[in-house]
Coordinates of N, CA and C and ligand atoms in Angstrom, one line a residue:
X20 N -12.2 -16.5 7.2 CA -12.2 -15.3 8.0 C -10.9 -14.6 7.6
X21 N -10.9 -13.7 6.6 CA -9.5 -12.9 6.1 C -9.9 -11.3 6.6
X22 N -8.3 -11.0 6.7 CA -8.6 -9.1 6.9 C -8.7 -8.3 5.5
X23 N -8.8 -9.2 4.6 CA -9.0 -8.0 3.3 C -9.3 -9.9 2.1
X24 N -10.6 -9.6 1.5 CA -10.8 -10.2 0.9 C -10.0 -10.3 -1.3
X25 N -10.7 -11.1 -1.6 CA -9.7 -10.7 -2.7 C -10.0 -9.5 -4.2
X26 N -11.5 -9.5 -3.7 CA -11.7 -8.0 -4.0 C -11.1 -6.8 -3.5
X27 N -10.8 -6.9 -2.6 CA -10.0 -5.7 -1.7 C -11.3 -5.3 -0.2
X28 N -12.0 -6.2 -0.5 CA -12.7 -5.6 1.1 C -11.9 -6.0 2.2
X29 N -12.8 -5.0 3.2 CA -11.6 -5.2 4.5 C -12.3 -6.5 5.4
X30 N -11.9 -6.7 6.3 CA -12.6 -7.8 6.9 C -14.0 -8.4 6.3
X31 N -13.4 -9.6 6.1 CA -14.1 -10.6 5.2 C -14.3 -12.2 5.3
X32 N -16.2 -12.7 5.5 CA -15.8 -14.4 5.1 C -15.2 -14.5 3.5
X33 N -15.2 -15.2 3.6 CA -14.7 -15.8 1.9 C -14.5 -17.3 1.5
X34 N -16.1 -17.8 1.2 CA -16.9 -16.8 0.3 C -17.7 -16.9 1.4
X35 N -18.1 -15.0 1.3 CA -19.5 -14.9 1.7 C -21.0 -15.6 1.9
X36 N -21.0 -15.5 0.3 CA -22.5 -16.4 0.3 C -22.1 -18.1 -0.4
X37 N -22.9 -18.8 0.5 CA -22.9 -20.3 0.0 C -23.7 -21.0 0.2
X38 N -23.4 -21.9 -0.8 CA -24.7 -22.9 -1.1 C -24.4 -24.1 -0.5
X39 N -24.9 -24.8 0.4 CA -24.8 -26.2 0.9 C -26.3 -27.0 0.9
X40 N -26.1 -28.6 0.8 CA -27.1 -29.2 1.0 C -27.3 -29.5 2.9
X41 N -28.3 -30.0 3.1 CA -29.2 -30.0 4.3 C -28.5 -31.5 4.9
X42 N -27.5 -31.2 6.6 CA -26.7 -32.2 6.8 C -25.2 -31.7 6.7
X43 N -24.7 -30.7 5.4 CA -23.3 -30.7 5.1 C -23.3 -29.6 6.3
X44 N -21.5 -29.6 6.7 CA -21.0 -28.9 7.8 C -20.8 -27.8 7.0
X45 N -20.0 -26.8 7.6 CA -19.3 -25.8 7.2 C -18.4 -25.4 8.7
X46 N -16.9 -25.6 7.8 CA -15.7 -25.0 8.7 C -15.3 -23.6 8.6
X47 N -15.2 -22.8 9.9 CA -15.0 -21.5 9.7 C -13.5 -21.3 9.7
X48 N -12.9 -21.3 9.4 CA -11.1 -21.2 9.4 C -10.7 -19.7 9.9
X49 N -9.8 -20.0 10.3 CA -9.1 -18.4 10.7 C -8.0 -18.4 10.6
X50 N -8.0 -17.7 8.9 CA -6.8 -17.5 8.4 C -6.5 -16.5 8.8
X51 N -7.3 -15.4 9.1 CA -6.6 -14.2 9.8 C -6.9 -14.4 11.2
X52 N -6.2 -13.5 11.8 CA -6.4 -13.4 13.5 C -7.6 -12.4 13.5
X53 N -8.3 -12.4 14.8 CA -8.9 -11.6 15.4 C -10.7 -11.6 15.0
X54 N -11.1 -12.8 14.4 CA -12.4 -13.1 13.8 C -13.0 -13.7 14.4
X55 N -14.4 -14.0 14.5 CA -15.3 -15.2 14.8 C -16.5 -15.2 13.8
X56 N -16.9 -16.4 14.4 CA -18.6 -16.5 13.5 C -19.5 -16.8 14.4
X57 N -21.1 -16.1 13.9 CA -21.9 -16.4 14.8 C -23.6 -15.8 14.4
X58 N -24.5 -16.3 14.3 CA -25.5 -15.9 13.8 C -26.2 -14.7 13.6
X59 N -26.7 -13.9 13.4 CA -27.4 -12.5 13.5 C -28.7 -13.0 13.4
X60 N -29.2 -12.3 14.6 CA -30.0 -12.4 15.2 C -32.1 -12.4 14.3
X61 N -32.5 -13.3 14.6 CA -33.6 -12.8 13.3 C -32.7 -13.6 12.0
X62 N -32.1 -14.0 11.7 CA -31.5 -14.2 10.6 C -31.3 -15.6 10.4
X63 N -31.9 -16.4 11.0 CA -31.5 -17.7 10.6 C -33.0 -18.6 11.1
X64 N -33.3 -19.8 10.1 CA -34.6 -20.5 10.3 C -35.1 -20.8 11.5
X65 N -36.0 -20.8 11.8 CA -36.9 -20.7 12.9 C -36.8 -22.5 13.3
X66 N -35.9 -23.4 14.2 CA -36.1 -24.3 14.8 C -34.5 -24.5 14.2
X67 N -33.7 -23.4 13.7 CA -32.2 -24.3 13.5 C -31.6 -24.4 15.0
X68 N -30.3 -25.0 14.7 CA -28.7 -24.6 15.9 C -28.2 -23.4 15.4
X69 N -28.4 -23.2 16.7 CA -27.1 -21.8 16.7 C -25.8 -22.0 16.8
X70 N -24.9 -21.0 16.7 CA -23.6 -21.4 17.1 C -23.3 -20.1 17.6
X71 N -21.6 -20.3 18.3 CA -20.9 -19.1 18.5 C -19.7 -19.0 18.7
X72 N -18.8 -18.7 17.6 CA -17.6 -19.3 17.6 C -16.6 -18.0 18.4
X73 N -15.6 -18.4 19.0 CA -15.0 -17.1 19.9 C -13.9 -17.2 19.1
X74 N -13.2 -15.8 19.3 CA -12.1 -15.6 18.5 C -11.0 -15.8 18.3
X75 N -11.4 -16.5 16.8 CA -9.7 -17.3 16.2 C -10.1 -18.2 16.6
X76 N -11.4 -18.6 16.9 CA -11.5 -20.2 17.1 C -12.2 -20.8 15.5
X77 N -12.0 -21.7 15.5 CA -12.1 -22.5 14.0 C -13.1 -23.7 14.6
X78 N -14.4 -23.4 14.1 CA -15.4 -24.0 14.4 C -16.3 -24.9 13.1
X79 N -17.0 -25.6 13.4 CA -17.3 -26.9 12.5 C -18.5 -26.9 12.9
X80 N -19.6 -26.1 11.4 CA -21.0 -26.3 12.1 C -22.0 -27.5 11.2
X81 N -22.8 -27.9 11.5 CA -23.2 -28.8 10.8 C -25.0 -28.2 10.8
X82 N -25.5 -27.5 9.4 CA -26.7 -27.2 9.0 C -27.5 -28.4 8.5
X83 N -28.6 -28.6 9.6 CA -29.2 -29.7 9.2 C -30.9 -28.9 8.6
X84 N -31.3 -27.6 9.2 CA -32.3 -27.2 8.7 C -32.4 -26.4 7.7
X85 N -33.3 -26.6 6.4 CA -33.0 -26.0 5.4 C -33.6 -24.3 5.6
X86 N -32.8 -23.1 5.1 CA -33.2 -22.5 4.9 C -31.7 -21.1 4.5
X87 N -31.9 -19.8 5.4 CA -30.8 -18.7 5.0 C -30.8 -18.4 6.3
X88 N -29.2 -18.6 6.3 CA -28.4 -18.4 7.9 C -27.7 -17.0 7.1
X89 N -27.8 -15.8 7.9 CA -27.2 -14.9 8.1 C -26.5 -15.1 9.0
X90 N -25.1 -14.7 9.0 CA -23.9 -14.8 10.2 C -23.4 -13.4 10.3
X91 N -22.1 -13.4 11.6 CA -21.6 -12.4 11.3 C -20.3 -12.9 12.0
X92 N -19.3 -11.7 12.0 CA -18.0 -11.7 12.7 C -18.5 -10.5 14.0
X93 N -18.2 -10.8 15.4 CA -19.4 -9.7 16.4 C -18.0 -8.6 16.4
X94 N -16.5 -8.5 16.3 CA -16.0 -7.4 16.2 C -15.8 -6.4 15.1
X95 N -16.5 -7.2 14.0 CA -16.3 -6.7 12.4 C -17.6 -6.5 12.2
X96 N -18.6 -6.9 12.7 CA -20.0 -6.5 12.0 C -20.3 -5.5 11.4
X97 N -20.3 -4.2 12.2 CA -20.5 -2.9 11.6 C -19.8 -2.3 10.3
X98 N -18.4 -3.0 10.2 CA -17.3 -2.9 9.1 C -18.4 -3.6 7.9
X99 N -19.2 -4.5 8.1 CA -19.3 -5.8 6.9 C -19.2 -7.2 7.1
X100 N -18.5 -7.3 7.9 CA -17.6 -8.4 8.1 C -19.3 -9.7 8.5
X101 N -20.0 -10.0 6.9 CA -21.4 -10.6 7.2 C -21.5 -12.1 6.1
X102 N -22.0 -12.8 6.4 CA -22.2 -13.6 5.3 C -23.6 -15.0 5.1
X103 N -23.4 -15.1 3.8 CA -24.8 -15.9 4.4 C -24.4 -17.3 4.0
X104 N -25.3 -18.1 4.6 CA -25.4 -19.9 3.9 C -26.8 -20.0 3.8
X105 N -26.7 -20.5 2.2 CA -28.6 -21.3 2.3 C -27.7 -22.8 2.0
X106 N -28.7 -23.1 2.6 CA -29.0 -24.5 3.0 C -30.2 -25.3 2.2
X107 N -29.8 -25.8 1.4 CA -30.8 -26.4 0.4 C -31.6 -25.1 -0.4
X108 N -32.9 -25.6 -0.9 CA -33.4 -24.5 -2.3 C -34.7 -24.0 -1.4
X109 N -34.5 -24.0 0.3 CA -35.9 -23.2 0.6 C -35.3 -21.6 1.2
X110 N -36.2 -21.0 0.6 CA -35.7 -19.3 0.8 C -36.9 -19.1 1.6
X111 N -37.5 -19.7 2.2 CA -39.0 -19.3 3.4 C -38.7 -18.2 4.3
X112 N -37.6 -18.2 5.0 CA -36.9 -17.0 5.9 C -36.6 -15.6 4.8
X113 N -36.3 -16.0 4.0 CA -35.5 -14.7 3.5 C -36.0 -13.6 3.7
X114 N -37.4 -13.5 3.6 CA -38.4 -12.0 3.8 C -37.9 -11.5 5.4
X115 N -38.0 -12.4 6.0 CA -38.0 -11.7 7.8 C -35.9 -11.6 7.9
X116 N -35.3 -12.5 7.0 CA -34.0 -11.9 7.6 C -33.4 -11.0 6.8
X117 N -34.1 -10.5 5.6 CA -34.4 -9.0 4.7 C -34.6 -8.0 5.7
X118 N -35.2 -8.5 6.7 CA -35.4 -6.9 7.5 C -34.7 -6.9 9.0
X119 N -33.8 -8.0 8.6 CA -33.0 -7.7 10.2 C -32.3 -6.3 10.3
X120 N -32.0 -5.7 11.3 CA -31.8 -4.5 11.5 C -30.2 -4.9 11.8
X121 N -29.3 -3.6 10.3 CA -27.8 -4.3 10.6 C -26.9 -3.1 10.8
X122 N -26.2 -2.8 11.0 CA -25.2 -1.5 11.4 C -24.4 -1.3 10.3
X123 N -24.1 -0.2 10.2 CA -23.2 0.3 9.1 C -23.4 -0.4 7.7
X124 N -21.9 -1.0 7.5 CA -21.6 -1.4 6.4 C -22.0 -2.5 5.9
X125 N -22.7 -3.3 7.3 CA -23.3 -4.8 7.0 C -25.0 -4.7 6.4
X126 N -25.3 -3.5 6.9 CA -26.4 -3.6 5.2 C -26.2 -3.7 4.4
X127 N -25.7 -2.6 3.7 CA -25.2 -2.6 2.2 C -24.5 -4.5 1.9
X128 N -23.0 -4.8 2.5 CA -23.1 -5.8 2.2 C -23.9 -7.1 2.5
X129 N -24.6 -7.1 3.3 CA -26.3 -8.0 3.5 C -26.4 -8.0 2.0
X130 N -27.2 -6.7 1.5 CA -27.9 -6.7 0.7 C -27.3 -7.2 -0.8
X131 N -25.9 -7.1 -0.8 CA -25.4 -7.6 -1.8 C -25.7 -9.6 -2.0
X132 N -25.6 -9.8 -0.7 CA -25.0 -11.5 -0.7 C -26.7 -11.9 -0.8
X133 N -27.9 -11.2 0.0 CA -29.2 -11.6 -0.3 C -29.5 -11.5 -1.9
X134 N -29.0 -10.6 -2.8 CA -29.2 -10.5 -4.2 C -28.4 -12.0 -4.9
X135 N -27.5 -12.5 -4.6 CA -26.8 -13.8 -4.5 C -28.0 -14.8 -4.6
X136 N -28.6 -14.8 -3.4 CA -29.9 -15.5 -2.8 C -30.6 -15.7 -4.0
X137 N -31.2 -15.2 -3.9 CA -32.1 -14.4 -5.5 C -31.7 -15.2 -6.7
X138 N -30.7 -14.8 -6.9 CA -30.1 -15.6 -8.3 C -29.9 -16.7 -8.2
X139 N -29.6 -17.6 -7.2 CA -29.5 -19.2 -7.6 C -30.9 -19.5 -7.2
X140 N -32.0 -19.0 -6.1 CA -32.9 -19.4 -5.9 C -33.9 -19.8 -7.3
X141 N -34.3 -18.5 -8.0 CA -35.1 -17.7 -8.8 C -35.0 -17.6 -10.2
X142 N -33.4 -18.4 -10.4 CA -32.7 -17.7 -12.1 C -33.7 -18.6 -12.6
X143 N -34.5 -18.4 -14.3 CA -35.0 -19.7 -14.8 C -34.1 -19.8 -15.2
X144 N -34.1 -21.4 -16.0 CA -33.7 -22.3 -16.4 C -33.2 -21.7 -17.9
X145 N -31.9 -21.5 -18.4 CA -31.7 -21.1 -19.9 C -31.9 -22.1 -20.9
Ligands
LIG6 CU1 -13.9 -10.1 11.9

């Protein structure tokens, strides 16, 4: 959770999108002040854990169901401040969390980190 990523975006996870197996945790760190993490709504597999991390707190989640967790930061959202985790190689969600409804800047960046999705899902084989 940084206030300017190393592209130069402004509030940012980093990285954004990630790939984990089904079981592995993921730690939110707060290297900058004033962030959290926490699901968007519609956006994550239908029978996962939720979470909700409050701010500047440094939370430790553990994804045991496979699929595409959309998150967010809830005072940065509208800035961007969005990221996703798939969780193993099932993309079954991705159509219904394609059409969560996001504010501002967190569509545009949504739509970048779901094209992510896409690419390690879908690439064939060279
Ligand atoms: Cu934030």
């Amino acid at each position: 959770m940084v206030n300017k990523d190393p592209e130069g975006r402004p509030m940012q996870f980093v990285p954004a999108y990630l790939k984990i197996a089904p079981g592995d945790s993921v730690k939110f760190v707060a290297t900058d002040k004033g962030h959290n993490s926490e699901p968007i709504l519609g956006m994550i597999p239908e029978g996962a854990e939720t979470w909700k991390g409050k701010i500047n707190e440094e939370i430790t989640v553990t994804f045991d169901v496979e699929g595409i967790y959309g998150y967010k930061c809830l005072p940065h959202f509208a800035l961007g401040m969005v990221g996703i985790i798939q969780v193993g190689d099932s993309t079954e969600n991705l159509d219904s969390a394609e059409t969560a409804k996001l504010p501002g800047k967190a569509k545009s960046r949504m739509a970048e980190l779901i094209a992510q999705v896409g690419n390690g899902a879908t690439a064939p084989a060279n």
